[in-house]
Structures are given as C-alpha cells and as structure tokens.
Amino acid sequence: MIAGLWQPVSGCGDHCRDSAGRSALPGVTTLRMIALGAVLVGGLVLAPLLRGIALRGIARSMLAVLGIRLVRRGPALRPGSLMVANHVSWLDILVIMAVAPVRLVAKGEVGAWPGIGVLAGLSGAIFIDRSRPKALPETVAEVAEALRSGRTVAAFPEGTTFCGTNQGRFRPALFQAAVDAGAPVVPASIRYDSTAAAFIGEDTLVDSVRRVAALRSLTVTLVTAPALRPEPGADRRMLARAAQASMGGSAYRLAA
C-alpha cells in the first residue's frame, strides 16, 4: 500500500535565478516566440499522424528555435525502462521527449498547458491528480503496466521543480512500479548552464518561455547513468535512494 500526499514544496524562487549578461540581441526574443508558435502549430498537425517520430522532431525543433543546445551523454534508454530525472523546468519535458520515445508521468496541470500539454498527451502521458492521494496506487499500477508492455516511462520523482543548484529528494512511490514490473530504472541528470531556465516560485508558463527566449544562449545536458535492476520484492525507498545517489546528487533523503 502506498500512502501519503505527493505534494512536495520547493524552497526555490526568483532569488535563485541569475541571467546577468546573457540577454539576446534586441528582436531575437520576438523572433523566437514567433518561430516557437509556428513549430507548435505545424507540429501539432503532424503529431497525431506520426506520433513518436513527429514528437521527437517537434521537441527538438522547439528547443532549437529557443536557442537551446542539447547535449546527450550516457547509455541509451532501452524499451521498458523507468527513467527518473531531477526536475528544473517545463523544458525538461522537451529535453526527454527529444532524446527518446517515452510516456511521461506528469502532474495533471501539465495537461492544460498550451502546446506542451498537447505534446505530453500525445506521448501517452500518465497524469497524476495530486488532489486525490488515494488515486496514487492506480497511477503506480498504470506505470507498471506500461513498463510490462515494453514502453519506456519518464518521471520526475522530486514531485516539483527546483532551481538546479538545489535539489529535492526522490519520492519513492513510482519506484514501486519498476519493482512490480521487474523493469530497469535509469537515473538521469538534467543540468542547465543558467538558472534562468528554472520554472519556480510564482512563475507562469508564458513568463518562463519569454525569459528563456530572451537568453543569448542556453545549454542543457542530459546524462543517463547505468540502469539499476531491482530484484523482486525490492524496497522502493532503497531503490529511490540508490537512483538519486547514482546521479551524483547530495540530497537524496527519502520521504516517509
């Protein structure tokens, strides 16, 4: 039985960001916003037809028009893996979708976001209703079934976003899905070279997009660690701790 309300709170806020000296040339922000809209409109027409191929292309194009360079390191994801990553920004969704076909696990609010929510839905996203903690076991069961069917699932076990300098602790609930399905767990580290990318505090999605578009450049690095292979009946808390430790994170205390 999985108990507890998965609604962690981040202590990060506007004070965590530092974008000094990294502003793009005048007019670049506007051009990027227009290009981003064009990619979304064109991509969402093709995505329902092409699905996985189109979604990866859309995600990569969205990152490119925003001036974001994506660096990928580490072992490739294998089908049927649970990918667990730290959470900094809405951009994390695009980063993960750009590197591999995955089903995302996301908070229910993401489904209502313009563009991003549609892309997540087309990926087969599993949305968590954080106002209904009793529904969490159903979500875990859905993730386990997806893993058993050979789908790769990506989740953010911190449960909320942090600035990147600070991290939250990995909540163990979704790791139970990997234990139940006998699926490998692939820890992933997402790092931006500017805290301006962080989606934290009282940020709105529009404000965050504009701030990112206004940067001269931004590099995001996704590093996957070797897969962890839980034994039958493994403790999800120990698995969560091992996953976060393998990312090199120093804050991997677990929730009760």
mmCIF file with all atom_site columns, C-alpha atoms in Angstrom, residues 11-219:
data_model
loop_
_atom_site.group_PDB
_atom_site.id
_atom_site.type_symbol
_atom_site.label_atom_id
_atom_site.label_alt_id
_atom_site.label_comp_id
_atom_site.label_asym_id
_atom_site.label_entity_id
_atom_site.label_seq_id
_atom_site.pdbx_PDB_ins_code
_atom_site.Cartn_x
_atom_site.Cartn_y
_atom_site.Cartn_z
_atom_site.occupancy
_atom_site.B_iso_or_equiv
_atom_site.pdbx_formal_charge
_atom_site.auth_seq_id
_atom_site.auth_comp_id
_atom_site.auth_asym_id
_atom_site.auth_atom_id
_atom_site.pdbx_PDB_model_num
ATOM 1   C CA . GLY A 1 11  ? 12.041 26.397 -1.489  1.00 0.00 ? 11  GLY A CA 1
ATOM 2   C CA . CYS A 1 12  ? 13.368 27.833 -4.748  1.00 0.00 ? 12  CYS A CA 1
ATOM 3   C CA . GLY A 1 13  ? 12.122 31.183 -6.030  1.00 0.00 ? 13  GLY A CA 1
ATOM 4   C CA . ASP A 1 14  ? 13.067 34.223 -8.075  1.00 0.00 ? 14  ASP A CA 1
ATOM 5   C CA . HIS A 1 15  ? 16.097 34.795 -5.851  1.00 0.00 ? 15  HIS A CA 1
ATOM 6   C CA . CYS A 1 16  ? 17.645 31.609 -7.246  1.00 0.00 ? 16  CYS A CA 1
ATOM 7   C CA . ARG A 1 17  ? 17.922 32.892 -10.826 1.00 0.00 ? 17  ARG A CA 1
ATOM 8   C CA . ASP A 1 18  ? 20.892 34.630 -12.356 1.00 0.00 ? 18  ASP A CA 1
ATOM 9   C CA . SER A 1 19  ? 20.741 35.638 -16.037 1.00 0.00 ? 19  SER A CA 1
ATOM 10  C CA . ALA A 1 20  ? 23.012 38.681 -15.866 1.00 0.00 ? 20  ALA A CA 1
ATOM 11  C CA . GLY A 1 21  ? 24.926 39.370 -19.065 1.00 0.00 ? 21  GLY A CA 1
ATOM 12  C CA . ARG A 1 22  ? 23.163 36.669 -21.066 1.00 0.00 ? 22  ARG A CA 1
ATOM 13  C CA . SER A 1 23  ? 20.486 38.651 -22.890 1.00 0.00 ? 23  SER A CA 1
ATOM 14  C CA . ALA A 1 24  ? 19.925 38.062 -26.591 1.00 0.00 ? 24  ALA A CA 1
ATOM 15  C CA . LEU A 1 25  ? 20.140 40.863 -29.141 1.00 0.00 ? 25  LEU A CA 1
ATOM 16  C CA . PRO A 1 26  ? 17.079 43.129 -29.499 1.00 0.00 ? 26  PRO A CA 1
ATOM 17  C CA . GLY A 1 27  ? 14.354 41.494 -31.557 1.00 0.00 ? 27  GLY A CA 1
ATOM 18  C CA . VAL A 1 28  ? 15.639 37.950 -31.059 1.00 0.00 ? 28  VAL A CA 1
ATOM 19  C CA . THR A 1 29  ? 13.119 37.211 -28.328 1.00 0.00 ? 29  THR A CA 1
ATOM 20  C CA . THR A 1 30  ? 10.201 38.192 -30.559 1.00 0.00 ? 30  THR A CA 1
ATOM 21  C CA . LEU A 1 31  ? 11.516 36.157 -33.483 1.00 0.00 ? 31  LEU A CA 1
ATOM 22  C CA . ARG A 1 32  ? 11.979 33.120 -31.273 1.00 0.00 ? 32  ARG A CA 1
ATOM 23  C CA . MET A 1 33  ? 8.461  33.389 -29.871 1.00 0.00 ? 33  MET A CA 1
ATOM 24  C CA . ILE A 1 34  ? 7.025  33.589 -33.403 1.00 0.00 ? 34  ILE A CA 1
ATOM 25  C CA . ALA A 1 35  ? 9.127  30.625 -34.530 1.00 0.00 ? 35  ALA A CA 1
ATOM 26  C CA . LEU A 1 36  ? 8.068  28.651 -31.472 1.00 0.00 ? 36  LEU A CA 1
ATOM 27  C CA . GLY A 1 37  ? 4.410  29.262 -32.288 1.00 0.00 ? 37  GLY A CA 1
ATOM 28  C CA . ALA A 1 38  ? 4.960  28.168 -35.887 1.00 0.00 ? 38  ALA A CA 1
ATOM 29  C CA . VAL A 1 39  ? 6.662  24.941 -34.798 1.00 0.00 ? 39  VAL A CA 1
ATOM 30  C CA . LEU A 1 40  ? 3.810  24.166 -32.428 1.00 0.00 ? 40  LEU A CA 1
ATOM 31  C CA . VAL A 1 41  ? 1.060  24.836 -34.947 1.00 0.00 ? 41  VAL A CA 1
ATOM 32  C CA . GLY A 1 42  ? 2.756  22.890 -37.727 1.00 0.00 ? 42  GLY A CA 1
ATOM 33  C CA . GLY A 1 43  ? 3.911  20.106 -35.457 1.00 0.00 ? 43  GLY A CA 1
ATOM 34  C CA . LEU A 1 44  ? 0.586  19.511 -33.786 1.00 0.00 ? 44  LEU A CA 1
ATOM 35  C CA . VAL A 1 45  ? -0.970 18.920 -37.199 1.00 0.00 ? 45  VAL A CA 1
ATOM 36  C CA . LEU A 1 46  ? 1.510  16.138 -37.951 1.00 0.00 ? 46  LEU A CA 1
ATOM 37  C CA . ALA A 1 47  ? 1.935  14.678 -34.481 1.00 0.00 ? 47  ALA A CA 1
ATOM 38  C CA . PRO A 1 48  ? -1.362 12.731 -34.341 1.00 0.00 ? 48  PRO A CA 1
ATOM 39  C CA . LEU A 1 49  ? -0.404 11.055 -37.614 1.00 0.00 ? 49  LEU A CA 1
ATOM 40  C CA . LEU A 1 50  ? 3.261  10.291 -36.973 1.00 0.00 ? 50  LEU A CA 1
ATOM 41  C CA . ARG A 1 51  ? 3.313  10.117 -33.179 1.00 0.00 ? 51  ARG A CA 1
ATOM 42  C CA . GLY A 1 52  ? 6.754  9.060  -31.900 1.00 0.00 ? 52  GLY A CA 1
ATOM 43  C CA . ILE A 1 53  ? 8.821  10.299 -34.849 1.00 0.00 ? 53  ILE A CA 1
ATOM 44  C CA . ALA A 1 54  ? 6.957  13.592 -35.036 1.00 0.00 ? 54  ALA A CA 1
ATOM 45  C CA . LEU A 1 55  ? 7.005  14.194 -31.291 1.00 0.00 ? 55  LEU A CA 1
ATOM 46  C CA . ARG A 1 56  ? 10.782 13.856 -31.131 1.00 0.00 ? 56  ARG A CA 1
ATOM 47  C CA . GLY A 1 57  ? 11.110 16.210 -34.085 1.00 0.00 ? 57  GLY A CA 1
ATOM 48  C CA . ILE A 1 58  ? 8.784  18.778 -32.558 1.00 0.00 ? 58  ILE A CA 1
ATOM 49  C CA . ALA A 1 59  ? 10.603 18.691 -29.221 1.00 0.00 ? 59  ALA A CA 1
ATOM 50  C CA . ARG A 1 60  ? 13.976 19.110 -30.890 1.00 0.00 ? 60  ARG A CA 1
ATOM 51  C CA . SER A 1 61  ? 12.687 21.941 -33.062 1.00 0.00 ? 61  SER A CA 1
ATOM 52  C CA . MET A 1 62  ? 11.183 23.768 -30.073 1.00 0.00 ? 62  MET A CA 1
ATOM 53  C CA . LEU A 1 63  ? 14.499 23.611 -28.255 1.00 0.00 ? 63  LEU A CA 1
ATOM 54  C CA . ALA A 1 64  ? 16.345 24.780 -31.370 1.00 0.00 ? 64  ALA A CA 1
ATOM 55  C CA . VAL A 1 65  ? 14.145 27.818 -32.075 1.00 0.00 ? 65  VAL A CA 1
ATOM 56  C CA . LEU A 1 66  ? 14.555 28.893 -28.443 1.00 0.00 ? 66  LEU A CA 1
ATOM 57  C CA . GLY A 1 67  ? 18.328 28.853 -28.914 1.00 0.00 ? 67  GLY A CA 1
ATOM 58  C CA . ILE A 1 68  ? 18.820 25.839 -26.647 1.00 0.00 ? 68  ILE A CA 1
ATOM 59  C CA . ARG A 1 69  ? 21.673 23.412 -27.279 1.00 0.00 ? 69  ARG A CA 1
ATOM 60  C CA . LEU A 1 70  ? 21.030 19.862 -26.099 1.00 0.00 ? 70  LEU A CA 1
ATOM 61  C CA . VAL A 1 71  ? 23.943 17.674 -25.024 1.00 0.00 ? 71  VAL A CA 1
ATOM 62  C CA . ARG A 1 72  ? 23.263 13.968 -24.510 1.00 0.00 ? 72  ARG A CA 1
ATOM 63  C CA . ARG A 1 73  ? 25.593 11.664 -22.581 1.00 0.00 ? 73  ARG A CA 1
ATOM 64  C CA . GLY A 1 74  ? 25.423 8.210  -21.072 1.00 0.00 ? 74  GLY A CA 1
ATOM 65  C CA . PRO A 1 75  ? 23.869 4.864  -22.041 1.00 0.00 ? 75  PRO A CA 1
ATOM 66  C CA . ALA A 1 76  ? 20.903 4.811  -24.403 1.00 0.00 ? 76  ALA A CA 1
ATOM 67  C CA . LEU A 1 77  ? 17.480 4.088  -22.978 1.00 0.00 ? 77  LEU A CA 1
ATOM 68  C CA . ARG A 1 78  ? 16.151 0.607  -23.584 1.00 0.00 ? 78  ARG A CA 1
ATOM 69  C CA . PRO A 1 79  ? 12.424 -0.037 -24.085 1.00 0.00 ? 79  PRO A CA 1
ATOM 70  C CA . GLY A 1 80  ? 10.590 -0.916 -20.903 1.00 0.00 ? 80  GLY A CA 1
ATOM 71  C CA . SER A 1 81  ? 12.743 1.232  -18.614 1.00 0.00 ? 81  SER A CA 1
ATOM 72  C CA . LEU A 1 82  ? 11.663 3.665  -15.929 1.00 0.00 ? 82  LEU A CA 1
ATOM 73  C CA . MET A 1 83  ? 13.650 6.860  -16.442 1.00 0.00 ? 83  MET A CA 1
ATOM 74  C CA . VAL A 1 84  ? 13.810 9.047  -13.326 1.00 0.00 ? 84  VAL A CA 1
ATOM 75  C CA . ALA A 1 85  ? 15.192 12.581 -13.533 1.00 0.00 ? 85  ALA A CA 1
ATOM 76  C CA . ASN A 1 86  ? 15.592 15.685 -11.426 1.00 0.00 ? 86  ASN A CA 1
ATOM 77  C CA . HIS A 1 87  ? 13.137 18.469 -12.269 1.00 0.00 ? 87  HIS A CA 1
ATOM 78  C CA . VAL A 1 88  ? 14.100 22.056 -13.096 1.00 0.00 ? 88  VAL A CA 1
ATOM 79  C CA . SER A 1 89  ? 11.754 23.355 -15.758 1.00 0.00 ? 89  SER A CA 1
ATOM 80  C CA . TRP A 1 90  ? 8.934  22.688 -18.204 1.00 0.00 ? 90  TRP A CA 1
ATOM 81  C CA . LEU A 1 91  ? 11.836 22.418 -20.652 1.00 0.00 ? 91  LEU A CA 1
ATOM 82  C CA . ASP A 1 92  ? 12.689 19.060 -19.045 1.00 0.00 ? 92  ASP A CA 1
ATOM 83  C CA . ILE A 1 93  ? 9.678  17.602 -20.849 1.00 0.00 ? 93  ILE A CA 1
ATOM 84  C CA . LEU A 1 94  ? 11.020 18.713 -24.225 1.00 0.00 ? 94  LEU A CA 1
ATOM 85  C CA . VAL A 1 95  ? 14.522 17.514 -23.370 1.00 0.00 ? 95  VAL A CA 1
ATOM 86  C CA . ILE A 1 96  ? 13.338 14.000 -22.540 1.00 0.00 ? 96  ILE A CA 1
ATOM 87  C CA . MET A 1 97  ? 10.965 13.808 -25.495 1.00 0.00 ? 97  MET A CA 1
ATOM 88  C CA . ALA A 1 98  ? 13.787 14.954 -27.785 1.00 0.00 ? 98  ALA A CA 1
ATOM 89  C CA . VAL A 1 99  ? 16.058 12.022 -26.908 1.00 0.00 ? 99  VAL A CA 1
ATOM 90  C CA . ALA A 1 100 ? 13.731 9.017  -26.714 1.00 0.00 ? 100 ALA A CA 1
ATOM 91  C CA . PRO A 1 101 ? 10.129 7.886  -27.234 1.00 0.00 ? 101 PRO A CA 1
ATOM 92  C CA . VAL A 1 102 ? 8.665  7.878  -23.722 1.00 0.00 ? 102 VAL A CA 1
ATOM 93  C CA . ARG A 1 103 ? 5.420  8.064  -21.822 1.00 0.00 ? 103 ARG A CA 1
ATOM 94  C CA . LEU A 1 104 ? 5.665  10.909 -19.348 1.00 0.00 ? 104 LEU A CA 1
ATOM 95  C CA . VAL A 1 105 ? 4.360  10.927 -15.803 1.00 0.00 ? 105 VAL A CA 1
ATOM 96  C CA . ALA A 1 106 ? 3.287  14.483 -15.024 1.00 0.00 ? 106 ALA A CA 1
ATOM 97  C CA . LYS A 1 107 ? 1.069  16.442 -12.697 1.00 0.00 ? 107 LYS A CA 1
ATOM 98  C CA . GLY A 1 108 ? -2.454 16.918 -14.002 1.00 0.00 ? 108 GLY A CA 1
ATOM 99  C CA . GLU A 1 109 ? -1.966 20.658 -14.532 1.00 0.00 ? 109 GLU A CA 1
ATOM 100 C CA . VAL A 1 110 ? 0.537  19.985 -17.318 1.00 0.00 ? 110 VAL A CA 1
ATOM 101 C CA . GLY A 1 111 ? -2.246 18.597 -19.489 1.00 0.00 ? 111 GLY A CA 1
ATOM 102 C CA . ALA A 1 112 ? -3.834 22.055 -19.595 1.00 0.00 ? 112 ALA A CA 1
ATOM 103 C CA . TRP A 1 113 ? -0.660 23.875 -20.657 1.00 0.00 ? 113 TRP A CA 1
ATOM 104 C CA . PRO A 1 114 ? -0.750 25.325 -24.194 1.00 0.00 ? 114 PRO A CA 1
ATOM 105 C CA . GLY A 1 115 ? 1.285  23.246 -26.611 1.00 0.00 ? 115 GLY A CA 1
ATOM 106 C CA . ILE A 1 116 ? 3.324  21.361 -24.013 1.00 0.00 ? 116 ILE A CA 1
ATOM 107 C CA . GLY A 1 117 ? 0.218  19.727 -22.583 1.00 0.00 ? 117 GLY A CA 1
ATOM 108 C CA . VAL A 1 118 ? -0.897 18.548 -26.007 1.00 0.00 ? 118 VAL A CA 1
ATOM 109 C CA . LEU A 1 119 ? 2.525  17.084 -26.750 1.00 0.00 ? 119 LEU A CA 1
ATOM 110 C CA . ALA A 1 120 ? 2.576  15.321 -23.407 1.00 0.00 ? 120 ALA A CA 1
ATOM 111 C CA . GLY A 1 121 ? -0.884 13.913 -24.054 1.00 0.00 ? 121 GLY A CA 1
ATOM 112 C CA . LEU A 1 122 ? 0.129  12.638 -27.488 1.00 0.00 ? 122 LEU A CA 1
ATOM 113 C CA . SER A 1 123 ? 3.080  10.848 -25.879 1.00 0.00 ? 123 SER A CA 1
ATOM 114 C CA . GLY A 1 124 ? 0.575  8.871  -23.813 1.00 0.00 ? 124 GLY A CA 1
ATOM 115 C CA . ALA A 1 125 ? 1.291  10.847 -20.650 1.00 0.00 ? 125 ALA A CA 1
ATOM 116 C CA . ILE A 1 126 ? 0.121  9.455  -17.331 1.00 0.00 ? 126 ILE A CA 1
ATOM 117 C CA . PHE A 1 127 ? -1.224 12.396 -15.370 1.00 0.00 ? 127 PHE A CA 1
ATOM 118 C CA . ILE A 1 128 ? -1.192 12.484 -11.573 1.00 0.00 ? 128 ILE A CA 1
ATOM 119 C CA . ASP A 1 129 ? -4.083 14.155 -9.782  1.00 0.00 ? 129 ASP A CA 1
ATOM 120 C CA . ARG A 1 130 ? -2.258 15.433 -6.719  1.00 0.00 ? 130 ARG A CA 1
ATOM 121 C CA . SER A 1 131 ? -5.534 16.451 -5.080  1.00 0.00 ? 131 SER A CA 1
ATOM 122 C CA . ARG A 1 132 ? -6.513 12.766 -4.904  1.00 0.00 ? 132 ARG A CA 1
ATOM 123 C CA . PRO A 1 133 ? -3.785 10.906 -2.987  1.00 0.00 ? 133 PRO A CA 1
ATOM 124 C CA . LYS A 1 134 ? -5.903 7.756  -2.903  1.00 0.00 ? 134 LYS A CA 1
ATOM 125 C CA . ALA A 1 135 ? -5.523 7.556  -6.692  1.00 0.00 ? 135 ALA A CA 1
ATOM 126 C CA . LEU A 1 136 ? -1.737 7.194  -6.468  1.00 0.00 ? 136 LEU A CA 1
ATOM 127 C CA . PRO A 1 137 ? -1.797 3.358  -6.347  1.00 0.00 ? 137 PRO A CA 1
ATOM 128 C CA . GLU A 1 138 ? -3.789 3.423  -9.610  1.00 0.00 ? 138 GLU A CA 1
ATOM 129 C CA . THR A 1 139 ? -1.119 5.595  -11.181 1.00 0.00 ? 139 THR A CA 1
ATOM 130 C CA . VAL A 1 140 ? 1.619  3.247  -9.996  1.00 0.00 ? 140 VAL A CA 1
ATOM 131 C CA . ALA A 1 141 ? -0.286 0.300  -11.464 1.00 0.00 ? 141 ALA A CA 1
ATOM 132 C CA . GLU A 1 142 ? -0.681 2.144  -14.798 1.00 0.00 ? 142 GLU A CA 1
ATOM 133 C CA . VAL A 1 143 ? 3.052  2.866  -14.911 1.00 0.00 ? 143 VAL A CA 1
ATOM 134 C CA . ALA A 1 144 ? 3.844  -0.778 -14.125 1.00 0.00 ? 144 ALA A CA 1
ATOM 135 C CA . GLU A 1 145 ? 1.558  -1.964 -16.917 1.00 0.00 ? 145 GLU A CA 1
ATOM 136 C CA . ALA A 1 146 ? 3.220  0.416  -19.390 1.00 0.00 ? 146 ALA A CA 1
ATOM 137 C CA . LEU A 1 147 ? 6.633  -0.920 -18.394 1.00 0.00 ? 147 LEU A CA 1
ATOM 138 C CA . ARG A 1 148 ? 5.488  -4.525 -18.765 1.00 0.00 ? 148 ARG A CA 1
ATOM 139 C CA . SER A 1 149 ? 4.253  -3.715 -22.287 1.00 0.00 ? 149 SER A CA 1
ATOM 140 C CA . GLY A 1 150 ? 7.711  -2.512 -23.267 1.00 0.00 ? 150 GLY A CA 1
ATOM 141 C CA . ARG A 1 151 ? 7.079  1.233  -23.080 1.00 0.00 ? 151 ARG A CA 1
ATOM 142 C CA . THR A 1 152 ? 9.697  3.492  -21.552 1.00 0.00 ? 152 THR A CA 1
ATOM 143 C CA . VAL A 1 153 ? 8.234  5.769  -18.886 1.00 0.00 ? 153 VAL A CA 1
ATOM 144 C CA . ALA A 1 154 ? 9.855  9.003  -17.684 1.00 0.00 ? 154 ALA A CA 1
ATOM 145 C CA . ALA A 1 155 ? 9.073  10.540 -14.298 1.00 0.00 ? 155 ALA A CA 1
ATOM 146 C CA . PHE A 1 156 ? 10.278 13.345 -12.024 1.00 0.00 ? 156 PHE A CA 1
ATOM 147 C CA . PRO A 1 157 ? 10.300 11.814 -8.527  1.00 0.00 ? 157 PRO A CA 1
ATOM 148 C CA . GLU A 1 158 ? 11.104 15.115 -6.803  1.00 0.00 ? 158 GLU A CA 1
ATOM 149 C CA . GLY A 1 159 ? 7.448  15.934 -7.481  1.00 0.00 ? 159 GLY A CA 1
ATOM 150 C CA . THR A 1 160 ? 8.102  19.628 -8.167  1.00 0.00 ? 160 THR A CA 1
ATOM 151 C CA . THR A 1 161 ? 10.735 21.875 -9.726  1.00 0.00 ? 161 THR A CA 1
ATOM 152 C CA . PHE A 1 162 ? 13.953 23.150 -8.180  1.00 0.00 ? 162 PHE A CA 1
ATOM 153 C CA . CYS A 1 163 ? 16.427 25.734 -9.451  1.00 0.00 ? 163 CYS A CA 1
ATOM 154 C CA . GLY A 1 164 ? 19.065 23.156 -10.387 1.00 0.00 ? 164 GLY A CA 1
ATOM 155 C CA . THR A 1 165 ? 21.515 24.331 -7.758  1.00 0.00 ? 165 THR A CA 1
ATOM 156 C CA . ASN A 1 166 ? 19.229 22.946 -5.062  1.00 0.00 ? 166 ASN A CA 1
ATOM 157 C CA . GLN A 1 167 ? 17.558 19.548 -5.353  1.00 0.00 ? 167 GLN A CA 1
ATOM 158 C CA . GLY A 1 168 ? 14.630 17.822 -3.738  1.00 0.00 ? 168 GLY A CA 1
ATOM 159 C CA . ARG A 1 169 ? 14.508 14.257 -2.540  1.00 0.00 ? 169 ARG A CA 1
ATOM 160 C CA . PHE A 1 170 ? 13.238 11.463 -4.727  1.00 0.00 ? 170 PHE A CA 1
ATOM 161 C CA . ARG A 1 171 ? 9.812  10.308 -3.593  1.00 0.00 ? 171 ARG A CA 1
ATOM 162 C CA . PRO A 1 172 ? 9.711  6.509  -3.703  1.00 0.00 ? 172 PRO A CA 1
ATOM 163 C CA . ALA A 1 173 ? 6.120  5.859  -4.809  1.00 0.00 ? 173 ALA A CA 1
ATOM 164 C CA . LEU A 1 174 ? 6.681  5.413  -8.552  1.00 0.00 ? 174 LEU A CA 1
ATOM 165 C CA . PHE A 1 175 ? 9.701  3.203  -7.990  1.00 0.00 ? 175 PHE A CA 1
ATOM 166 C CA . GLN A 1 176 ? 7.218  0.569  -6.853  1.00 0.00 ? 176 GLN A CA 1
ATOM 167 C CA . ALA A 1 177 ? 6.076  0.337  -10.476 1.00 0.00 ? 177 ALA A CA 1
ATOM 168 C CA . ALA A 1 178 ? 9.569  -0.726 -11.553 1.00 0.00 ? 178 ALA A CA 1
ATOM 169 C CA . VAL A 1 179 ? 9.699  -3.308 -8.755  1.00 0.00 ? 179 VAL A CA 1
ATOM 170 C CA . ASP A 1 180 ? 6.285  -4.698 -9.694  1.00 0.00 ? 180 ASP A CA 1
ATOM 171 C CA . ALA A 1 181 ? 7.130  -4.825 -13.414 1.00 0.00 ? 181 ALA A CA 1
ATOM 172 C CA . GLY A 1 182 ? 10.684 -6.088 -12.957 1.00 0.00 ? 182 GLY A CA 1
ATOM 173 C CA . ALA A 1 183 ? 11.810 -3.107 -15.024 1.00 0.00 ? 183 ALA A CA 1
ATOM 174 C CA . PRO A 1 184 ? 15.221 -1.402 -15.024 1.00 0.00 ? 184 PRO A CA 1
ATOM 175 C CA . VAL A 1 185 ? 15.450 2.078  -13.511 1.00 0.00 ? 185 VAL A CA 1
ATOM 176 C CA . VAL A 1 186 ? 17.564 4.589  -15.425 1.00 0.00 ? 186 VAL A CA 1
ATOM 177 C CA . PRO A 1 187 ? 18.606 7.643  -13.362 1.00 0.00 ? 187 PRO A CA 1
ATOM 178 C CA . ALA A 1 188 ? 19.035 10.803 -15.435 1.00 0.00 ? 188 ALA A CA 1
ATOM 179 C CA . SER A 1 189 ? 20.532 14.164 -14.552 1.00 0.00 ? 189 SER A CA 1
ATOM 180 C CA . ILE A 1 190 ? 19.252 17.307 -16.294 1.00 0.00 ? 190 ILE A CA 1
ATOM 181 C CA . ARG A 1 191 ? 21.511 20.336 -15.948 1.00 0.00 ? 191 ARG A CA 1
ATOM 182 C CA . TYR A 1 192 ? 21.175 23.825 -17.468 1.00 0.00 ? 192 TYR A CA 1
ATOM 183 C CA . ASP A 1 193 ? 24.073 26.261 -17.696 1.00 0.00 ? 193 ASP A CA 1
ATOM 184 C CA . SER A 1 194 ? 21.833 29.058 -16.398 1.00 0.00 ? 194 SER A CA 1
ATOM 185 C CA . THR A 1 195 ? 19.368 29.133 -13.514 1.00 0.00 ? 195 THR A CA 1
ATOM 186 C CA . ALA A 1 196 ? 17.219 31.405 -15.695 1.00 0.00 ? 196 ALA A CA 1
ATOM 187 C CA . ALA A 1 197 ? 15.755 28.185 -17.108 1.00 0.00 ? 197 ALA A CA 1
ATOM 188 C CA . ALA A 1 198 ? 14.244 27.224 -13.751 1.00 0.00 ? 198 ALA A CA 1
ATOM 189 C CA . PHE A 1 199 ? 10.434 27.207 -13.595 1.00 0.00 ? 199 PHE A CA 1
ATOM 190 C CA . ILE A 1 200 ? 9.975  28.053 -9.935  1.00 0.00 ? 200 ILE A CA 1
ATOM 191 C CA . GLY A 1 201 ? 8.249  30.338 -7.454  1.00 0.00 ? 201 GLY A CA 1
ATOM 192 C CA . GLU A 1 202 ? 5.324  32.323 -8.859  1.00 0.00 ? 202 GLU A CA 1
ATOM 193 C CA . ASP A 1 203 ? 6.382  31.745 -12.458 1.00 0.00 ? 203 ASP A CA 1
ATOM 194 C CA . THR A 1 204 ? 3.759  31.428 -15.163 1.00 0.00 ? 204 THR A CA 1
ATOM 195 C CA . LEU A 1 205 ? 4.443  29.344 -18.252 1.00 0.00 ? 205 LEU A CA 1
ATOM 196 C CA . VAL A 1 206 ? 4.306  32.408 -20.506 1.00 0.00 ? 206 VAL A CA 1
ATOM 197 C CA . ASP A 1 207 ? 6.748  34.350 -18.338 1.00 0.00 ? 207 ASP A CA 1
ATOM 198 C CA . SER A 1 208 ? 9.142  31.421 -18.266 1.00 0.00 ? 208 SER A CA 1
ATOM 199 C CA . VAL A 1 209 ? 9.018  30.931 -22.045 1.00 0.00 ? 209 VAL A CA 1
ATOM 200 C CA . ARG A 1 210 ? 9.744  34.625 -22.614 1.00 0.00 ? 210 ARG A CA 1
ATOM 201 C CA . ARG A 1 211 ? 12.632 34.594 -20.156 1.00 0.00 ? 211 ARG A CA 1
ATOM 202 C CA . VAL A 1 212 ? 14.219 31.578 -21.846 1.00 0.00 ? 212 VAL A CA 1
ATOM 203 C CA . ALA A 1 213 ? 13.676 33.092 -25.315 1.00 0.00 ? 213 ALA A CA 1
ATOM 204 C CA . ALA A 1 214 ? 15.413 36.274 -24.144 1.00 0.00 ? 214 ALA A CA 1
ATOM 205 C CA . LEU A 1 215 ? 18.644 34.452 -23.293 1.00 0.00 ? 215 LEU A CA 1
ATOM 206 C CA . ARG A 1 216 ? 21.559 34.763 -25.705 1.00 0.00 ? 216 ARG A CA 1
ATOM 207 C CA . SER A 1 217 ? 22.110 31.005 -25.442 1.00 0.00 ? 217 SER A CA 1
ATOM 208 C CA . LEU A 1 218 ? 21.298 28.098 -23.181 1.00 0.00 ? 218 LEU A CA 1
ATOM 209 C CA . THR A 1 219 ? 22.815 24.635 -22.960 1.00 0.00 ? 219 THR A CA 1
#
